[in-house]
Coordinates of C-alpha atoms (C1' of nucleotides) in Angstrom, one line a residue:
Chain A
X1 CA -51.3 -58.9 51.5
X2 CA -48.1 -58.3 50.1
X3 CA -45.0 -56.3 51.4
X4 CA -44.3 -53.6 48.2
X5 CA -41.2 -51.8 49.8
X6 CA -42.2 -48.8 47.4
X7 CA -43.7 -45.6 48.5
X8 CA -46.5 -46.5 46.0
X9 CA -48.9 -46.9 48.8
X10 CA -48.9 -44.0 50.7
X11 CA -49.2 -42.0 47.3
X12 CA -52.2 -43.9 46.7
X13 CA -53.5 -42.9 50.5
X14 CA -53.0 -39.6 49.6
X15 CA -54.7 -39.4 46.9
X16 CA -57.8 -41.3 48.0
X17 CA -57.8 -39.2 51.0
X18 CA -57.9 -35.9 49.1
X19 CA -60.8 -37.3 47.0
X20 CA -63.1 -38.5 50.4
X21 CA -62.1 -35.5 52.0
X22 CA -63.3 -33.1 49.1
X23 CA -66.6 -35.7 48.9
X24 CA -67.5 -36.1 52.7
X25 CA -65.4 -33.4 54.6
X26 CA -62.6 -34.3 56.8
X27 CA -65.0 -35.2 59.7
X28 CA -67.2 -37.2 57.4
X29 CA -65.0 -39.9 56.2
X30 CA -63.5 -42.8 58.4
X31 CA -60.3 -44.2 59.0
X32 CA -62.2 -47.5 57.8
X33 CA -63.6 -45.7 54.9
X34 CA -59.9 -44.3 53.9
X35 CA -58.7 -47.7 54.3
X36 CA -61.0 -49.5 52.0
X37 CA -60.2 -46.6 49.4
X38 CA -57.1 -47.9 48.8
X39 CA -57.8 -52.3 49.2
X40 CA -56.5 -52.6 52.6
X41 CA -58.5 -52.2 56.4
X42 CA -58.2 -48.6 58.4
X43 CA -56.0 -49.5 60.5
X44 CA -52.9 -50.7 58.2
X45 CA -53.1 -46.9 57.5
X46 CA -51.5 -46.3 60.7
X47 CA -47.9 -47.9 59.2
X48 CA -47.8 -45.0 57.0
X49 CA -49.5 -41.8 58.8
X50 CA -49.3 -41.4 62.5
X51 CA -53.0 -40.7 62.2
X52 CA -55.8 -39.3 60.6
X53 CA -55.0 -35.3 61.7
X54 CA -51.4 -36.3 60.0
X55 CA -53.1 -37.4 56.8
X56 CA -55.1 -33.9 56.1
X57 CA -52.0 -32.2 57.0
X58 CA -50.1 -34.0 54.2
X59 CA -52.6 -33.1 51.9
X60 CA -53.0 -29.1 52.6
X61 CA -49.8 -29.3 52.7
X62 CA -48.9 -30.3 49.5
X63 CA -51.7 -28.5 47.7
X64 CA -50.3 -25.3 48.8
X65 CA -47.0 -26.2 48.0
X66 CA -47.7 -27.1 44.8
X67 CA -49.7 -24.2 44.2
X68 CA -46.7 -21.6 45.5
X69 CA -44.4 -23.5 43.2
X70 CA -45.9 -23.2 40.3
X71 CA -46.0 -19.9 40.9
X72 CA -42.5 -19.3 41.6
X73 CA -41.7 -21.2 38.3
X74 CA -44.5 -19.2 36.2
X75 CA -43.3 -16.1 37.0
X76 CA -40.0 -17.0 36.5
X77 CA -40.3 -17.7 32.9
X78 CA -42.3 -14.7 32.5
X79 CA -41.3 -11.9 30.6
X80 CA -43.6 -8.9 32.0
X81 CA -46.3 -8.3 34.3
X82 CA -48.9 -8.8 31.4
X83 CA -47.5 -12.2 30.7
X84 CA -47.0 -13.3 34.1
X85 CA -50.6 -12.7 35.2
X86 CA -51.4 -14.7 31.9
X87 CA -49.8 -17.3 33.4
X88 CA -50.5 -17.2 37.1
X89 CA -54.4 -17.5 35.7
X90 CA -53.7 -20.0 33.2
X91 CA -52.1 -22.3 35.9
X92 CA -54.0 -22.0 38.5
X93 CA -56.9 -22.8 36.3
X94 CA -55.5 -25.9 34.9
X95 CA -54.9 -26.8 38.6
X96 CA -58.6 -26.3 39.9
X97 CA -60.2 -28.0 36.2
X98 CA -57.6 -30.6 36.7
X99 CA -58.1 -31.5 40.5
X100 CA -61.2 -30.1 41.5
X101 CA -61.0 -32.3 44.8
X102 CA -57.7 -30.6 45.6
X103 CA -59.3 -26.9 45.7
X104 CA -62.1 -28.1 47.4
X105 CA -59.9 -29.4 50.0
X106 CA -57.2 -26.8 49.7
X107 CA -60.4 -23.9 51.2
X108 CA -62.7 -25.9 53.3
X109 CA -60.6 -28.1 55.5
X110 CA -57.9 -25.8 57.2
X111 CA -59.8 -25.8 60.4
X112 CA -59.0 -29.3 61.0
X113 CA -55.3 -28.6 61.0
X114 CA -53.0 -29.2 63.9
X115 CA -51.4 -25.6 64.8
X116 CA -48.4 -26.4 63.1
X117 CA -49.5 -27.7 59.9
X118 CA -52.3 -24.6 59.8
X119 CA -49.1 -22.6 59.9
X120 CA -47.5 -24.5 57.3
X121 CA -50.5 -23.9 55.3
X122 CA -51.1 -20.3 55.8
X123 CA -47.7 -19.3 55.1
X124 CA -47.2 -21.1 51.7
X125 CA -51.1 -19.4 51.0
X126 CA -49.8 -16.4 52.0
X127 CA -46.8 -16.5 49.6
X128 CA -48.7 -18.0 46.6
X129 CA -51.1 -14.8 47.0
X130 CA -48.0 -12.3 47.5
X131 CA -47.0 -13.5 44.0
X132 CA -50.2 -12.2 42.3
X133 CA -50.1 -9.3 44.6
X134 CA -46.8 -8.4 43.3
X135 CA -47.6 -9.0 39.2
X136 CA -51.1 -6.9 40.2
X137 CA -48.9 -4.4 41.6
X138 CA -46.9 -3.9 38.5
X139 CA -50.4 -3.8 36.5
X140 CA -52.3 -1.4 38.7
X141 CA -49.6 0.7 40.4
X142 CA -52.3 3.1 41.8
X143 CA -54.2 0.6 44.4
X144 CA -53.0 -0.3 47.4
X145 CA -51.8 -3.7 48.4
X146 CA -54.4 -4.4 50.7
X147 CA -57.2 -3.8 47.8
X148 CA -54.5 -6.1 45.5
X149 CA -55.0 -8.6 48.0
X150 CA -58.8 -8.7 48.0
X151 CA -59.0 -8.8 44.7
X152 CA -57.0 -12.2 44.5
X153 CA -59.0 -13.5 46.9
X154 CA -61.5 -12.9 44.6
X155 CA -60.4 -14.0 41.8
X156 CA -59.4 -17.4 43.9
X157 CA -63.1 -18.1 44.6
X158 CA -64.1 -17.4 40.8
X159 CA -61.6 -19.4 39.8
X160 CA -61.9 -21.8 42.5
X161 CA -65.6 -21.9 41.8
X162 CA -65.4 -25.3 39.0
X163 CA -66.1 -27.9 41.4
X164 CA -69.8 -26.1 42.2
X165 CA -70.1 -25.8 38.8
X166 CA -70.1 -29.3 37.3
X167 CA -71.5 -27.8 34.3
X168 CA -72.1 -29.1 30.3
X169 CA -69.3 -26.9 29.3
X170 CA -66.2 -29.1 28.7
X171 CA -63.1 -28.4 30.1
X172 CA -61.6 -26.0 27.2
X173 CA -64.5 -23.9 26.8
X174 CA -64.0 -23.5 30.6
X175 CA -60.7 -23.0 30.8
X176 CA -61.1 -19.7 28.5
X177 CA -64.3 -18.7 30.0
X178 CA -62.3 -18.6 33.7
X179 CA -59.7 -16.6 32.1
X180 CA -61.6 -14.1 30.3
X181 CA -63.5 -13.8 33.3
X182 CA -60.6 -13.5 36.1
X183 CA -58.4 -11.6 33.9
X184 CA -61.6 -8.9 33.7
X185 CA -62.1 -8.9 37.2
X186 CA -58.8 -8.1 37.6
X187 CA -57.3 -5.5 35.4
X188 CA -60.7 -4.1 34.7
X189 CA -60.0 -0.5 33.0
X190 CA -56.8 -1.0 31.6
Chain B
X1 CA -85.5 -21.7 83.4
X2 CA -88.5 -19.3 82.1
X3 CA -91.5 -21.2 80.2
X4 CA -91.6 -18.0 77.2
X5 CA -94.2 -18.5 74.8
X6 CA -92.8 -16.3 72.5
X7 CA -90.7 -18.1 69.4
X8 CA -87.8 -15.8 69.7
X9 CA -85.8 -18.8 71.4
X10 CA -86.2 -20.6 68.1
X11 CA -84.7 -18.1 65.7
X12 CA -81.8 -17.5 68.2
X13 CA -81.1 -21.2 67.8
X14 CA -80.8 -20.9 64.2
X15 CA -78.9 -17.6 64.5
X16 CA -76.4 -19.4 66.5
X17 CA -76.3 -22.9 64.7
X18 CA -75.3 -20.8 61.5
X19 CA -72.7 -19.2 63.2
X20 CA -71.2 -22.1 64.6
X21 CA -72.1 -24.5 61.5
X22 CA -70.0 -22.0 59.5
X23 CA -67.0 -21.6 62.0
X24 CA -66.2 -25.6 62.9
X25 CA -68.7 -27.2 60.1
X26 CA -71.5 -29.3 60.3
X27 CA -69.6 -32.0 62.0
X28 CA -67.9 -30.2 64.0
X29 CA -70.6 -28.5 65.8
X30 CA -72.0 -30.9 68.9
X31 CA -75.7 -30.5 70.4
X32 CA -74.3 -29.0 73.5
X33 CA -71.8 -26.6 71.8
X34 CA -75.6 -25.3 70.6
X35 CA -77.4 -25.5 73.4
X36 CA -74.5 -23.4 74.8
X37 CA -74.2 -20.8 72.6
X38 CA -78.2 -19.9 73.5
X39 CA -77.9 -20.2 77.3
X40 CA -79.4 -23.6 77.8
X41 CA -78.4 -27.4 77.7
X42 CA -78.1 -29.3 74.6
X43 CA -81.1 -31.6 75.1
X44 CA -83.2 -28.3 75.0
X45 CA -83.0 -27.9 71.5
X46 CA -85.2 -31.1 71.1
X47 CA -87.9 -28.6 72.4
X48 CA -87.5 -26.7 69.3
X49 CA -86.4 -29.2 66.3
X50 CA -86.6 -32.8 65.8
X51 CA -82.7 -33.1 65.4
X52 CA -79.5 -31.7 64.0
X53 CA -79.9 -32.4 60.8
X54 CA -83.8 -30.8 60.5
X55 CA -81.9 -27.4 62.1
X56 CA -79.4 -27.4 59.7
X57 CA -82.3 -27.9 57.1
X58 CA -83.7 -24.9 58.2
X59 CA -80.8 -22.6 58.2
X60 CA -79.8 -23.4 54.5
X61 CA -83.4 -23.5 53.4
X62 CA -83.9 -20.0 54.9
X63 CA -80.8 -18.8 53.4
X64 CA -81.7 -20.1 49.7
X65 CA -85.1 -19.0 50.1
X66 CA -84.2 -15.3 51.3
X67 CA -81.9 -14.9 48.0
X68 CA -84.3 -16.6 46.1
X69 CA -87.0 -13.8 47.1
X70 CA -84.4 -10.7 47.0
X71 CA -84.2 -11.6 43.9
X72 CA -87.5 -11.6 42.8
X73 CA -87.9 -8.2 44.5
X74 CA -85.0 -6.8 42.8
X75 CA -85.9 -8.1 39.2
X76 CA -89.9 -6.8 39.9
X77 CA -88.2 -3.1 40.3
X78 CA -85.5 -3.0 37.9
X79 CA -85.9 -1.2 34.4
X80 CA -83.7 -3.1 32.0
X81 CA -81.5 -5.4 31.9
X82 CA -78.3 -3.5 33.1
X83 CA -80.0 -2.1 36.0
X84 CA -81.3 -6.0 37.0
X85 CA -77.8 -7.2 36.6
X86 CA -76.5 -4.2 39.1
X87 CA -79.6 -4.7 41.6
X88 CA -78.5 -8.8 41.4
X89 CA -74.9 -7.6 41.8
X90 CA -75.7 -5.0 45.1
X91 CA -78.1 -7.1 46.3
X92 CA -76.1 -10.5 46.5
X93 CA -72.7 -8.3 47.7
X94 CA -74.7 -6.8 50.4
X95 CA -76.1 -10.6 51.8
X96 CA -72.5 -12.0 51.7
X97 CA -70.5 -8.8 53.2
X98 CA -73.9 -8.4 55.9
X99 CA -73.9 -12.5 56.8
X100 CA -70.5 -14.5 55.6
X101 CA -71.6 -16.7 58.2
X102 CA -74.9 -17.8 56.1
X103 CA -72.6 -17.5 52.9
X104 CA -70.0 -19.9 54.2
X105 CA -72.8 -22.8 55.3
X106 CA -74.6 -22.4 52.7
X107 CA -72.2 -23.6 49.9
X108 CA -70.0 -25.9 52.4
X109 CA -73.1 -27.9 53.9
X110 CA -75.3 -28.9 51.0
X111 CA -74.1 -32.6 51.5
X112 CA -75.1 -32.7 55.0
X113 CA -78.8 -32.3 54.2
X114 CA -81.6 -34.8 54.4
X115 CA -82.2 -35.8 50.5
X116 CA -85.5 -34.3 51.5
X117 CA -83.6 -30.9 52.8
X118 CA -81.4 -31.2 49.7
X119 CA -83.7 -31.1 47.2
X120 CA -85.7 -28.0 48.4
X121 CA -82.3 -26.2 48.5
X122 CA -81.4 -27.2 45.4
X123 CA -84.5 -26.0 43.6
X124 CA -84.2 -22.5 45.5
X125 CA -80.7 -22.6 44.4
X126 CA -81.2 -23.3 40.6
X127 CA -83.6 -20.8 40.5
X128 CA -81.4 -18.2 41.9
X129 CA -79.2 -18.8 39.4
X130 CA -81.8 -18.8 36.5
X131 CA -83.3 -14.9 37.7
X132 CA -79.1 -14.2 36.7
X133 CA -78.7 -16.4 33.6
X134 CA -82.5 -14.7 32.6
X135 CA -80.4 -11.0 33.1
X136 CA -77.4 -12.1 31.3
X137 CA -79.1 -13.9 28.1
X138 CA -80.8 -10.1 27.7
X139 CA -76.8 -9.0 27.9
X140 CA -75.6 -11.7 26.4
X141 CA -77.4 -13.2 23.5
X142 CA -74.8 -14.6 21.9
X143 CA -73.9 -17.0 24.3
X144 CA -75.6 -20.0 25.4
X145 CA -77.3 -20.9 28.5
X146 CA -74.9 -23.2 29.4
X147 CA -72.1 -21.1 29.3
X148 CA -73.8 -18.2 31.0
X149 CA -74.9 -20.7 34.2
X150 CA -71.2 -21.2 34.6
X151 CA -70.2 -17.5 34.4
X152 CA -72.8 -17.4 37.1
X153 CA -71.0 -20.1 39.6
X154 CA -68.1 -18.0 38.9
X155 CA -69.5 -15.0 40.0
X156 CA -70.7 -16.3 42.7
X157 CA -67.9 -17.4 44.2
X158 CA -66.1 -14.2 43.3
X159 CA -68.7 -12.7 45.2
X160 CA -68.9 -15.1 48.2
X161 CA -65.5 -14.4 48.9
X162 CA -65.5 -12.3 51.4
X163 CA -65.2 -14.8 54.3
X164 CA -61.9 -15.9 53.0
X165 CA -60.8 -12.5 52.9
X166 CA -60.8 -11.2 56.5
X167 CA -59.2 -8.1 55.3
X168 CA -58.0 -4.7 56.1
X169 CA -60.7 -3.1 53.2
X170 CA -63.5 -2.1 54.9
X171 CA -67.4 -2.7 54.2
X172 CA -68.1 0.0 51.8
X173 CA -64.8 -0.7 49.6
X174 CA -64.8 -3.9 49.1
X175 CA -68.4 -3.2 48.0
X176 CA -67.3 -1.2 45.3
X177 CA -64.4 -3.7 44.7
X178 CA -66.3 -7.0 44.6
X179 CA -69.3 -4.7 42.4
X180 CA -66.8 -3.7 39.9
X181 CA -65.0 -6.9 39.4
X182 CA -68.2 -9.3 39.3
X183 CA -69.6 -6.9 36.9
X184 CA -66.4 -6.4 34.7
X185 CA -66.1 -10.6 34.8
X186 CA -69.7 -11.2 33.5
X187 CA -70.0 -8.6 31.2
X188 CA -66.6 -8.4 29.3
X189 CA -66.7 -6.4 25.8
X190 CA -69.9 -5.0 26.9
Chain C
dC1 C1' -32.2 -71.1 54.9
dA2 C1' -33.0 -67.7 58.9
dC3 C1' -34.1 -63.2 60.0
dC4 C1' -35.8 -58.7 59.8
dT5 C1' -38.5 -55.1 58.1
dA6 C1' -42.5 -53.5 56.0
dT7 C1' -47.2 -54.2 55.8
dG8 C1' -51.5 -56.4 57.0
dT9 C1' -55.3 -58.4 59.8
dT10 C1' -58.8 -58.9 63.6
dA11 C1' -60.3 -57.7 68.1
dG12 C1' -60.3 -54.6 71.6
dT13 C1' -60.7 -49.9 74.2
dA14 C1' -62.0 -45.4 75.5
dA15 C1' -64.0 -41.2 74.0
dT16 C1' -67.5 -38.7 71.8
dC17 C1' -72.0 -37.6 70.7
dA18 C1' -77.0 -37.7 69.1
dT19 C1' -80.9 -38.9 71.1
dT20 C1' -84.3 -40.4 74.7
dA21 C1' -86.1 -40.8 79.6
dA22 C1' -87.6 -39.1 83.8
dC23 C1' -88.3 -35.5 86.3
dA24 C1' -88.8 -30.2 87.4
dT25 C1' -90.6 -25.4 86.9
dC26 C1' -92.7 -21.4 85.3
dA27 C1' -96.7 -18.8 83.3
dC28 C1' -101.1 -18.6 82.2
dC29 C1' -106.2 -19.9 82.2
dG30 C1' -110.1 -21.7 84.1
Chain D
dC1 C1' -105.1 -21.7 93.2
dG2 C1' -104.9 -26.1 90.6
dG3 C1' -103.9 -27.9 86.2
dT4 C1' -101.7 -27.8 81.8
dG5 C1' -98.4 -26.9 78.3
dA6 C1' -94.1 -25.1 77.0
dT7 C1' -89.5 -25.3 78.2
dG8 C1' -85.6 -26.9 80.9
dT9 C1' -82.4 -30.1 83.6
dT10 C1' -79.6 -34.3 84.5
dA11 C1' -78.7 -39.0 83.7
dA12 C1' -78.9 -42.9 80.7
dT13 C1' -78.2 -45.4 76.2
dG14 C1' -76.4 -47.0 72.0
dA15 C1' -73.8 -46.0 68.0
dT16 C1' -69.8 -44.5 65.9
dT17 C1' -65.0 -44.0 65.6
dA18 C1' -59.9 -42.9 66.2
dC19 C1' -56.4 -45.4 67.8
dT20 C1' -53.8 -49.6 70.0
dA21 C1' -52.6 -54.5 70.8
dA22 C1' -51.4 -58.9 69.4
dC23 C1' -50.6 -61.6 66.1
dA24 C1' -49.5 -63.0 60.9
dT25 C1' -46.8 -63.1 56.5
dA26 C1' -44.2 -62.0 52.5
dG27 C1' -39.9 -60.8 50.4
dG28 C1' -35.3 -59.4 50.2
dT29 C1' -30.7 -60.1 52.3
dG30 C1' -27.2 -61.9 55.1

DNA sequence: CACCTATGTTAGTAATCATTAACATCACCG
DNA sequence: CGGTGATGTTAATGATTACTAACATAGGTG
């Protein structure tokens, strides 16, 4: 009802969006439905996204970019390869306990990208992983990188795995049970 | 075109509806892209099941069921504890390496159930995870239930990684690599 | 104040899709 | 061989839904 020049609304479209999406899957929530989300009908949504395809894009998007930055600035204030992976797993799982509908979306809904935003995607993914890949390699110079990269996808889906697991465990006990765990899985032996 | 009273025609249906269910989702999948896949018309399938929904009821009950029962077999034969938590481990490694497809629908299309649907696969799925947690308590007896339910979400998801990782590792290594890491992230000290 | 832009609203529209109807055909059984 | 049941086919039908059109209004700015 009222004309908020602000970009407050299509944060709050975002936002909303990522949480349906995470609920109901992209193909199971409605322009309608996204539009009530945030107080207004489905179609006003088109003054702020050219359509719905546009509106997941945003989202993966800017999951994975905020993922791959985090990273970048993680290992940049790391001081070795035992610290940064400390602090690659440390992040990431404050991400996945703090916005559990963000991972959720962030893995199940790339199908439904446009070409050009699955590229997007992939590529920041594909950098985001290369940064673990590198601090593993440090770690464990005797595997390959192709077995590195497994292994983080690995450790993605146990540390990825919160949102299955709304559990009775509070979110600190969690927090160190994810890192004791993925940091095992990891660097096993040494 | 053949009247066969055989009810091979049924299981390729749900063959097929799992593979498509897991590449395009639920959704995503129309009743003629199914009818398709098995050499008939959509329509067709109304031969065979009431609706979508009752097929994809079928596929994930099938699926929970058939780890439920592995399971069972595996914990009937194994000697101690350490050799139930490696038959668990083998066992659930091979499903997800032998049928990603099944893995993939099966924790991605949970919400698309009949509440009916839902709750079978829930049970099957909660006691799943209860032959692990009953392994680990004998492993782990200091820790609590709880906390050993999550470890096994995590594990599973380490484990059921494999569809995200389309990689260059081959079957029988990343065997050895998923074995090695769920085992090192459950059982840490020990 | 007059206007313009941003943002909404309600009422289409055209496509998609699950499901049903009406009608065929084959295989087997008496 | 004629009937019956299992299995298919094509052609509706009705619901859902993304997107568009046409029309409103509020607030800042000249």
């Amino acid at each position: 009802m009222v004309a908020r020049p602000t970009g407050g609304r299509r944060a709050d479209i975002l936002v909303a969006a990522a949480e349906l999406f995470a609920e109901h899957g992209y193909r199971g929530v409605t322009i309608d439905d996204l539009g009530r989300a945030v107080g207004t009908t489905g179609p006003a949504l088109y003054r702020h996204f050219p359509g719905k395809e546009a509106l997941l894009g945003q989202v993966l998007v800017e999951i994975s970019a905020r993922l791959s930055r985090q990273g970048e600035e993680l290992l940049a204030r790391a001081v070795g390869p035992d610290h940064a992976l400390d602090l690659l797993l440390r992040g990431h799982i404050a991400f996945a306990l703090d916005e559990p509908a963000l991972i959720t979306v962030h893995d199940r809904e790339l199908g439904n990208l446009t070409p050009e935003d699955r590229a997007r995607v992939r590529r920041l993914q594909r950098g985001y992983v290369e940064q673990w890949v590198g601090v593993l390699a440090d770690l464990l110079p005797e595997e390959s990188r192709s077995v590195l990269r497994a292994s983080v996808h690995a450790a993605f889906g146990l540390l990825n795995s919160t949102p299955h697991s709304r559990g009775t465990v509070g979110r600190e006990a969690m927090a160190e049970l994810l890192f004791a765990m993925g940091r095992a899985a990891l660097v096993r032996d040494r």
